[in-house]
Coordinates of C-alpha atoms in Angstrom, one line a residue:
X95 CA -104.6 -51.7 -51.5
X96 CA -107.3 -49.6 -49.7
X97 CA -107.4 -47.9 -46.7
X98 CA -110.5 -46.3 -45.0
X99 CA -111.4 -44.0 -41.9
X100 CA -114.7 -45.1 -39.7
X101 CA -116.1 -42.4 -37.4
X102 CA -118.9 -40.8 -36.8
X103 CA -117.0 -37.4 -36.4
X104 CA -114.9 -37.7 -39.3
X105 CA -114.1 -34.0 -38.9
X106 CA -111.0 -35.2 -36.2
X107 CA -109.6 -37.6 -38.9
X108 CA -109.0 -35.0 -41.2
X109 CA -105.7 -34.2 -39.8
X110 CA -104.0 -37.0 -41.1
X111 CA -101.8 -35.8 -43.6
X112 CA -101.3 -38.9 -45.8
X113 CA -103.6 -40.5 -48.2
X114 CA -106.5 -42.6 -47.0
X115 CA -109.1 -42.3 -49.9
X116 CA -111.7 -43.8 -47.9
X117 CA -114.2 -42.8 -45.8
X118 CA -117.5 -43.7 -43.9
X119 CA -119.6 -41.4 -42.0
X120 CA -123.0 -40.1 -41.1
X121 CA -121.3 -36.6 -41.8
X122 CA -119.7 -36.9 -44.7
X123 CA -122.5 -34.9 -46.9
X124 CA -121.2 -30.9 -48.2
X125 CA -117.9 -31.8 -46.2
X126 CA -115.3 -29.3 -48.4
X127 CA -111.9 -31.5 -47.8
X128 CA -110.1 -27.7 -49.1
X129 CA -111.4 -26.0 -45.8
X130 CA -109.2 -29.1 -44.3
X131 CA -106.3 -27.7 -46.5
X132 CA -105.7 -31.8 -47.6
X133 CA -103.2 -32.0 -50.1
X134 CA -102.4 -35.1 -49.7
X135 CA -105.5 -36.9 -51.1
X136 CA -105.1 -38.4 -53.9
X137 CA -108.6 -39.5 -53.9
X138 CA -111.0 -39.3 -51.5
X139 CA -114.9 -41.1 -51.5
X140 CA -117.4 -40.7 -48.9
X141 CA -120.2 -42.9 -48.2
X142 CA -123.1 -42.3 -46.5
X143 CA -123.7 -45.0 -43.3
X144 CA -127.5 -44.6 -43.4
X145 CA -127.7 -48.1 -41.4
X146 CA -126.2 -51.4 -41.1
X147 CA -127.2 -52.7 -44.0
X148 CA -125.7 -50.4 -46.5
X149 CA -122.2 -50.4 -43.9
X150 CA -122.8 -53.9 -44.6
X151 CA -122.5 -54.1 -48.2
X152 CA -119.8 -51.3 -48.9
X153 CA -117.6 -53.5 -46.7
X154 CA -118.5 -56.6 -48.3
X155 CA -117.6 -55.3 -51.4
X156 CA -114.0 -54.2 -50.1
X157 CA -113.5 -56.9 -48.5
X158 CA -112.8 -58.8 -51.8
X159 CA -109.7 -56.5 -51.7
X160 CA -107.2 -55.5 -49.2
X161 CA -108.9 -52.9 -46.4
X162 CA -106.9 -51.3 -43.5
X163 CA -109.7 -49.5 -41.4
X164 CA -109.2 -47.2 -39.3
X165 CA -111.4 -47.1 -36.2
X166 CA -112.6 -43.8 -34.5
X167 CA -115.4 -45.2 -33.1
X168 CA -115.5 -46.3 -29.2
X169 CA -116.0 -49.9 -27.3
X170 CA -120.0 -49.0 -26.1
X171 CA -122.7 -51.3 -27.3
X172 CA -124.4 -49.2 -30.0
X173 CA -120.8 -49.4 -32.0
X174 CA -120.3 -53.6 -31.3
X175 CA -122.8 -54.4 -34.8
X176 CA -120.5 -52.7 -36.6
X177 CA -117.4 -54.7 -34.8
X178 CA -118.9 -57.3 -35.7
X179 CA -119.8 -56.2 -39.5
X180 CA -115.2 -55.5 -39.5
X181 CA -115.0 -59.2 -37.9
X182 CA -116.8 -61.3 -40.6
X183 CA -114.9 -59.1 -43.5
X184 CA -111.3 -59.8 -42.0
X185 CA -111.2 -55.8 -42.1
X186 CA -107.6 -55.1 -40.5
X187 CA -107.8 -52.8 -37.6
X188 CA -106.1 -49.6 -36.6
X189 CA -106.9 -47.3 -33.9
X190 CA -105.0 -43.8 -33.0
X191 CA -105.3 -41.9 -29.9
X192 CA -102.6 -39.1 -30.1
X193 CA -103.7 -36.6 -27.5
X194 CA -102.8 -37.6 -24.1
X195 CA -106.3 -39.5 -22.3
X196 CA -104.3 -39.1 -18.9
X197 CA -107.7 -38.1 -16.5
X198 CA -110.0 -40.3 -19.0
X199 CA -111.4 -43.3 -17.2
X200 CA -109.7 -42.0 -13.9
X201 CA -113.7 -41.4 -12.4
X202 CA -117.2 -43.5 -12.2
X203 CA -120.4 -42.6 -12.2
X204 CA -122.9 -41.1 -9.4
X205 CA -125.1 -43.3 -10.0
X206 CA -125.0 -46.6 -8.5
X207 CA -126.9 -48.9 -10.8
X208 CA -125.1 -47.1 -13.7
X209 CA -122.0 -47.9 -12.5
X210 CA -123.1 -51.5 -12.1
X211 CA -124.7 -51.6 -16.0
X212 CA -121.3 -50.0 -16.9
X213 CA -119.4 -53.2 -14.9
X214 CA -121.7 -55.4 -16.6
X215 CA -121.7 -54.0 -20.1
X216 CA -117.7 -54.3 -19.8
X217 CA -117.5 -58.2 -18.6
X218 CA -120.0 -59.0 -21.5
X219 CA -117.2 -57.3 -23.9
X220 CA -114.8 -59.3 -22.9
X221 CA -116.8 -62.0 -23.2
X222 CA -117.3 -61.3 -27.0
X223 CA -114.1 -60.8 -27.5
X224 CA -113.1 -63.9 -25.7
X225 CA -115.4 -65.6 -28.0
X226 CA -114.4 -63.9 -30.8
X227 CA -117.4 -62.3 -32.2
X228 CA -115.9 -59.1 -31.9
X229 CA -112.9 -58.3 -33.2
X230 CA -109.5 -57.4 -31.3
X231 CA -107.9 -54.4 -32.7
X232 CA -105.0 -55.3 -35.0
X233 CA -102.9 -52.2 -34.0
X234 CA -103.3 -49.6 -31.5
X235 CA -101.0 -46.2 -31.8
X236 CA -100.9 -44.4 -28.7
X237 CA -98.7 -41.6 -27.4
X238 CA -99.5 -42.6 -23.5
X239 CA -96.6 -45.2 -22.4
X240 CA -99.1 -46.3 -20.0
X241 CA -101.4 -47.6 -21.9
X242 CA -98.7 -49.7 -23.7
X243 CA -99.2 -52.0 -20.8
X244 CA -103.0 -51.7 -20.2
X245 CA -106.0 -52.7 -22.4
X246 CA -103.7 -55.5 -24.4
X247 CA -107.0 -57.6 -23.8
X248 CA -108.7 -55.7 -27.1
X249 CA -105.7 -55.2 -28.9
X250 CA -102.9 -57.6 -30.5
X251 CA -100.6 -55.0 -31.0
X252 CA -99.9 -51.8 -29.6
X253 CA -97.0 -49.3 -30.5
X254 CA -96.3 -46.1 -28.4
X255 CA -96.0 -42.7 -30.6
X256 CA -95.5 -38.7 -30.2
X257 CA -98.7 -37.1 -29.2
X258 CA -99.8 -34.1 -31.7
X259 CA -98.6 -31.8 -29.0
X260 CA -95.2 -33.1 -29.4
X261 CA -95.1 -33.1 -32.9
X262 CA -96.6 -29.7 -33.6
X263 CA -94.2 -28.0 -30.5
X264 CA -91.2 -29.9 -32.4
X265 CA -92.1 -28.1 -35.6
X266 CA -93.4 -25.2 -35.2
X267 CA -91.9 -23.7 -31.8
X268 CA -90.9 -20.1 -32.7
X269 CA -90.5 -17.7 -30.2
X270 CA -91.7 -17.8 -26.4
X271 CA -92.6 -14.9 -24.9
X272 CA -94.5 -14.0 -21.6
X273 CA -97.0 -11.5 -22.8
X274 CA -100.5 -13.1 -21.1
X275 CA -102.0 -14.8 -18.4
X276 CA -103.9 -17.3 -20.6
X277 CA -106.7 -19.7 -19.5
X278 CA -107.7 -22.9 -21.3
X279 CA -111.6 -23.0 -21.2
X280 CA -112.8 -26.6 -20.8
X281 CA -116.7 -25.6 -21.1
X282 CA -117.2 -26.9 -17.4
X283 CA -121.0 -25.5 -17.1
X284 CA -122.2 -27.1 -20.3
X285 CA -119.8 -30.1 -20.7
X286 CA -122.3 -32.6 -21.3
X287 CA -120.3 -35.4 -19.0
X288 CA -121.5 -34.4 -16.3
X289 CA -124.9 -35.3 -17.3
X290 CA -123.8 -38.8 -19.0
X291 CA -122.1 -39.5 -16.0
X292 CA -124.9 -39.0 -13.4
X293 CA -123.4 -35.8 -12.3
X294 CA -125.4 -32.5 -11.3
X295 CA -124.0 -29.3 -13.7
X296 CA -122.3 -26.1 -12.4
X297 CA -124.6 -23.1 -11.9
X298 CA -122.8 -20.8 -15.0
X299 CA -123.6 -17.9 -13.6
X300 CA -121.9 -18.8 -10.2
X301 CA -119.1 -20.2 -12.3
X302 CA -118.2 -17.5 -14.9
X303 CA -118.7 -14.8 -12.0
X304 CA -115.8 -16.6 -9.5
X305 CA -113.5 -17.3 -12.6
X306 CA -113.3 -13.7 -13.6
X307 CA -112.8 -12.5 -10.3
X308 CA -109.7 -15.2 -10.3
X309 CA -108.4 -14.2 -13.8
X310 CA -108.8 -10.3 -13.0
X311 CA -106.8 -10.9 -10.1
X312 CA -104.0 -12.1 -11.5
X313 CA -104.1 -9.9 -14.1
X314 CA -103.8 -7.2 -11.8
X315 CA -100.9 -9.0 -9.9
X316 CA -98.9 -9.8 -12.7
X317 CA -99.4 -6.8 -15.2
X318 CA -100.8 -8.9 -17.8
X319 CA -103.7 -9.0 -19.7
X320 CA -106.1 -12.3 -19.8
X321 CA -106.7 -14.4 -23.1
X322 CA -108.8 -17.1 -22.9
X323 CA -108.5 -20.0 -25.2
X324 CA -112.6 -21.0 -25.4
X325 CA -113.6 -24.5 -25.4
X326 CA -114.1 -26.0 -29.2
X327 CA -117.8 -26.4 -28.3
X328 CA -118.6 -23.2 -26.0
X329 CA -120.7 -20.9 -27.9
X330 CA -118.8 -18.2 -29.0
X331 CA -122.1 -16.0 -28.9
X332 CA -121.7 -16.2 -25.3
X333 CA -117.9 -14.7 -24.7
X334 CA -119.2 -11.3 -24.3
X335 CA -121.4 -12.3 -21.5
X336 CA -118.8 -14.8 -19.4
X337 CA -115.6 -13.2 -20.5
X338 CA -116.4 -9.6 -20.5
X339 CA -113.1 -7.1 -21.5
X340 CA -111.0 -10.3 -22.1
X341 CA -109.5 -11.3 -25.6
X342 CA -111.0 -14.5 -26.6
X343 CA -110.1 -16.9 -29.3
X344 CA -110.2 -20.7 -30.4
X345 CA -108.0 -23.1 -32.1
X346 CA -105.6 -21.3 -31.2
X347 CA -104.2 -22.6 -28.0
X348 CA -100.5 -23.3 -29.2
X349 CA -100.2 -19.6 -30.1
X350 CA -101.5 -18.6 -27.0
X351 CA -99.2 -21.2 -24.9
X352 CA -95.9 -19.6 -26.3
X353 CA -96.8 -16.3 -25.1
X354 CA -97.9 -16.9 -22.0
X355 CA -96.5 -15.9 -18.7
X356 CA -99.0 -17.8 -17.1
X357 CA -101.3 -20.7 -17.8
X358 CA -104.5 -21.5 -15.8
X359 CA -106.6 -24.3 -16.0
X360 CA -109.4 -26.7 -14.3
X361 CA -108.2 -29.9 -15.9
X362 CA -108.0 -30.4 -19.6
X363 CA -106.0 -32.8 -22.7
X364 CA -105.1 -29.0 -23.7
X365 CA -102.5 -28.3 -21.3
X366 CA -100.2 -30.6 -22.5
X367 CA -98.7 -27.8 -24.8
X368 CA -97.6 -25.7 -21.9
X369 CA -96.1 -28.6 -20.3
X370 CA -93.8 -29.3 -23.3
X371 CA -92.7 -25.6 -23.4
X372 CA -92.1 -25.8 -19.4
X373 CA -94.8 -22.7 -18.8
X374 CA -95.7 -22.4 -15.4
X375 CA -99.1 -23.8 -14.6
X376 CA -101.7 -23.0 -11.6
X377 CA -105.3 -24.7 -11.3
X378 CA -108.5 -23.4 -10.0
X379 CA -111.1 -25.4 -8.7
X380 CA -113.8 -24.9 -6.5
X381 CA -115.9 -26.9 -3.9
X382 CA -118.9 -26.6 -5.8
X383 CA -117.4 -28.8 -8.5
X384 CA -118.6 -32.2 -8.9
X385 CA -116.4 -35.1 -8.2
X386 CA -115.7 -35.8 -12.0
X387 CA -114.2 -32.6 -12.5
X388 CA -112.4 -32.7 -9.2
X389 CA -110.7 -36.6 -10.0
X390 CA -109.7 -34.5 -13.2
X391 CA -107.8 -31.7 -11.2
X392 CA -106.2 -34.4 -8.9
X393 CA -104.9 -35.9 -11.1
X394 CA -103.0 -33.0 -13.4
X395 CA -102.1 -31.4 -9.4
X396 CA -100.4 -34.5 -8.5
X397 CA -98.6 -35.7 -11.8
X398 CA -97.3 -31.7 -12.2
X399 CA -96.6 -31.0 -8.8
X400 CA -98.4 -27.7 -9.8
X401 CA -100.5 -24.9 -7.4
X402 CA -104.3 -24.9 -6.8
X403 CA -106.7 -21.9 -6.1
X404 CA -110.0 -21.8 -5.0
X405 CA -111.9 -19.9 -6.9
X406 CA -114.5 -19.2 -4.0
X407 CA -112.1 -17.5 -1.6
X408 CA -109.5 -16.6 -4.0
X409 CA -106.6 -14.4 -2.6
X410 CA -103.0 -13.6 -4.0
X411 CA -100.2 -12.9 -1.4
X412 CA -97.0 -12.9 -2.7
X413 CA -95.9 -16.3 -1.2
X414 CA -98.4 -17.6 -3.2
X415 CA -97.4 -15.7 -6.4
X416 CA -94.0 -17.1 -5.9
X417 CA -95.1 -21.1 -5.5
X418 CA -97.4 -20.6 -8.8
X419 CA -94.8 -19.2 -11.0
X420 CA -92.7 -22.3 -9.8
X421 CA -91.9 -25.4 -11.8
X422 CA -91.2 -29.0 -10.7
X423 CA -89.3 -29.7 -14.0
X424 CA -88.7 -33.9 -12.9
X425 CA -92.1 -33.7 -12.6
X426 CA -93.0 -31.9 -15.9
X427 CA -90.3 -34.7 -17.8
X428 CA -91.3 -37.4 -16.3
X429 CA -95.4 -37.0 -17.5
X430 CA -93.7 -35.4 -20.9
X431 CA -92.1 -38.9 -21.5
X432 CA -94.9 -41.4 -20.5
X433 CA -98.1 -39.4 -22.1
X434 CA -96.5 -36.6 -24.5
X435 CA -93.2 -37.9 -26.4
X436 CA -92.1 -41.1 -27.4
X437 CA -89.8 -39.7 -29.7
X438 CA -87.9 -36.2 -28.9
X439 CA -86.6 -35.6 -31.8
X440 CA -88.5 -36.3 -35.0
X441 CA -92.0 -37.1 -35.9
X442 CA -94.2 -40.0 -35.3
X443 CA -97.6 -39.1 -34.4
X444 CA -100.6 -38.7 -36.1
X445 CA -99.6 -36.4 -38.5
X446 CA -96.3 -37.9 -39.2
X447 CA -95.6 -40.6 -42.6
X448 CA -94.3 -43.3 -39.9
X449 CA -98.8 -43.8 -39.1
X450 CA -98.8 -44.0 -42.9
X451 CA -96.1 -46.4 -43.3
X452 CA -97.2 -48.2 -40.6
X453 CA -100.5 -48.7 -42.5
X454 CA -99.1 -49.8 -45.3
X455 CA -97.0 -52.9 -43.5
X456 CA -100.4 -53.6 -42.3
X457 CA -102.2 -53.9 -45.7
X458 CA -99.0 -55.8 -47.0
X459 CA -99.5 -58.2 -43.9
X460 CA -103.4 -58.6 -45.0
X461 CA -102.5 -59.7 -48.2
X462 CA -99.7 -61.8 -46.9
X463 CA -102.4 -63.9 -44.8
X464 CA -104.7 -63.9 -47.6
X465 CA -101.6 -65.2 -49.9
X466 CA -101.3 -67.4 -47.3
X467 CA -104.8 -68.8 -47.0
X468 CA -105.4 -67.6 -43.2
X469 CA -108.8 -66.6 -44.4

């Protein structure tokens, strides 16, 4: 029994701690799985996916076998040949999204006849499906409830799960302090998005000069210096210039989160750590955001019940001070249980052997059907 990991970023598939030994990427070449600290491969093999062809073939060949794949590639049109390649080897299919997706989808694009190409390009997938040239997803793991009940069209089986935040606050809480007023960076000039999406960029210089005034301002207020969790793709060469004075660091946002007396954000999957340890939350925004970083922030203000502040005229009275520090705890539970935590109380994301175990059921059921003579 065999199972694989398909994705062209195989980088974010590296965290699952149990032993899939294969592996197909454009990436894979000098990867050093002991920077990834796996000890949990048995084996591991790479292949190179220099085209179709040669994905092809190396599924071909396993396809005499039993294969569990799982998918980290999306639903757009450049990925459906290789649906297609999974369909015609009876490839079993798994597909795990762990972090919370809450604002994902939530906005459209600017652009009118994109948003009509995008309608268009999503009726013809369900066409394919329909007519079963693609595959459906054998089994989806997701740690947001809602989607439980949404997108069953592509999938025959979905299971709700803990999110990574979940399972990594359940483990490894440790002490919570209130030492810093920490901002989650989410890249907003250079978050390439907004270009994707139709959508003009923020002026950085504008941007990073408004922010610091914010974050200096409530550093003042509240006595406590700034840290700034940066973005996984802002250029650290550039903290000096947009976060001058301010301690900056990435990867580390957890740390940061139980130490902080303060959280501030725009919008971002990141947060969801400081909502598990209850930390009070306050959002800036600004008017000269675009309208997919705004749907973004209406979202998190309305499902927290939490403070915003515009960057632009930003002021700090001390009725103000009062409502950010506030917490709508129902609020903060209720997201918690449908886009966090499925389980309080043990482990069953990503991470966790229950995603293993549950791969292994599914390669037993493979060879079950092929026992069975279903294909």
């Amino acid at each position: 029994m065999k199972a694989c990991l398909l994705s062209d970023n195989v980088d974010k598939f590296f965290e699952i701690n149990s032993k899939f030994i294969y592996s197909f990427s454009k990436q894979y070449d000098g990867l050093d799985l002991i920077n990834y600290g796996q000890q949990e491969f048995d084996k591991f093999h790479g292949f190179n996916v220099e085209n179709i062809r040669s994905l092809y073939g190396i599924f071909k060949y396993f396809s005499k076998g039993d294969l569990v794949c799982i998918i980290g590639m999306n639903d757009s049109p450049s990925e459906w040949f290789k649906y297609f390649i999974l369909r015609v080897t009876n490839t079993r299919l798994i597909r795990i999204t762990s972090i919370s997706t809450v604002c994902n989808a939530t906005f459209n694009s600017s652009n009118f006849l994109l948003q009509i190409k995008q309608k268009i390009i999503f009726f013809l997938y369900i066409l394919l499906l329909y007519l079963k040239v693609l595959p459906k997803i054998d089994l989806y793991l997701t740690s947001n409830f809602k989607e439980h009940w949404s997108n069953k069209y592509k999938y025959k089986q979905i299971e709700v799960i803990n999110s990574i935040h979940c399972d990594e606050v359940i483990d490894n809480l440790g002490p919570i302090t209130e030492e810093y007023i920490v901002f989650l960076d989410s890249n907003l000039p250079f978050h390439q998005d907004q270009s994707k999406y139709g959508y003009e960029k923020i002026n950085p210089e504008d941007y990073y000069k408004q922010l610091n005034f914010a974050l200096d301002s409530m550093s003042e207020t509240f006595s406590k210096p700034v840290v700034v969790c940066l973005h996984p793709k802002f250029d650290v060469n550039l903290s000096n210039k947009y976060f001058p004075e301010k301690k900056t660091s990435r990867f580390n946002t957890f740390k940061y989160s139980k130490k902080a007396v303060l959280v501030v954000f725009h919008e971002s999957s990141s947060i969801n750590y400081s909502i598990l340890l209850k930390k009070p939350i306050v959002q800036l925004y600004s008017n000269d955001f675009n309208k997919m970083i705004t749907t973004g922030i209406d979202v998190y203000k309305e499902a927290l019940g939490i403070k915003s502040l515009d960057m632009k005229s930003f002021l700090l009275s001390k009725d103000i001070c009062r409502d950010v520090l506030s917490i709508d705890y129902d609020k903060y539970e209720k997201f918690i249980n449908e886009n966090l935590c499925r389980y309080h109380s043990k482990k069953s994301s990503i991470e966790g052997l229950s995603v293993y175990n549950i791969v292994q059921l599914n390669l037993k059921k493979r060879q079950q059907e092929r026992s069975n003579g279903y294909y």
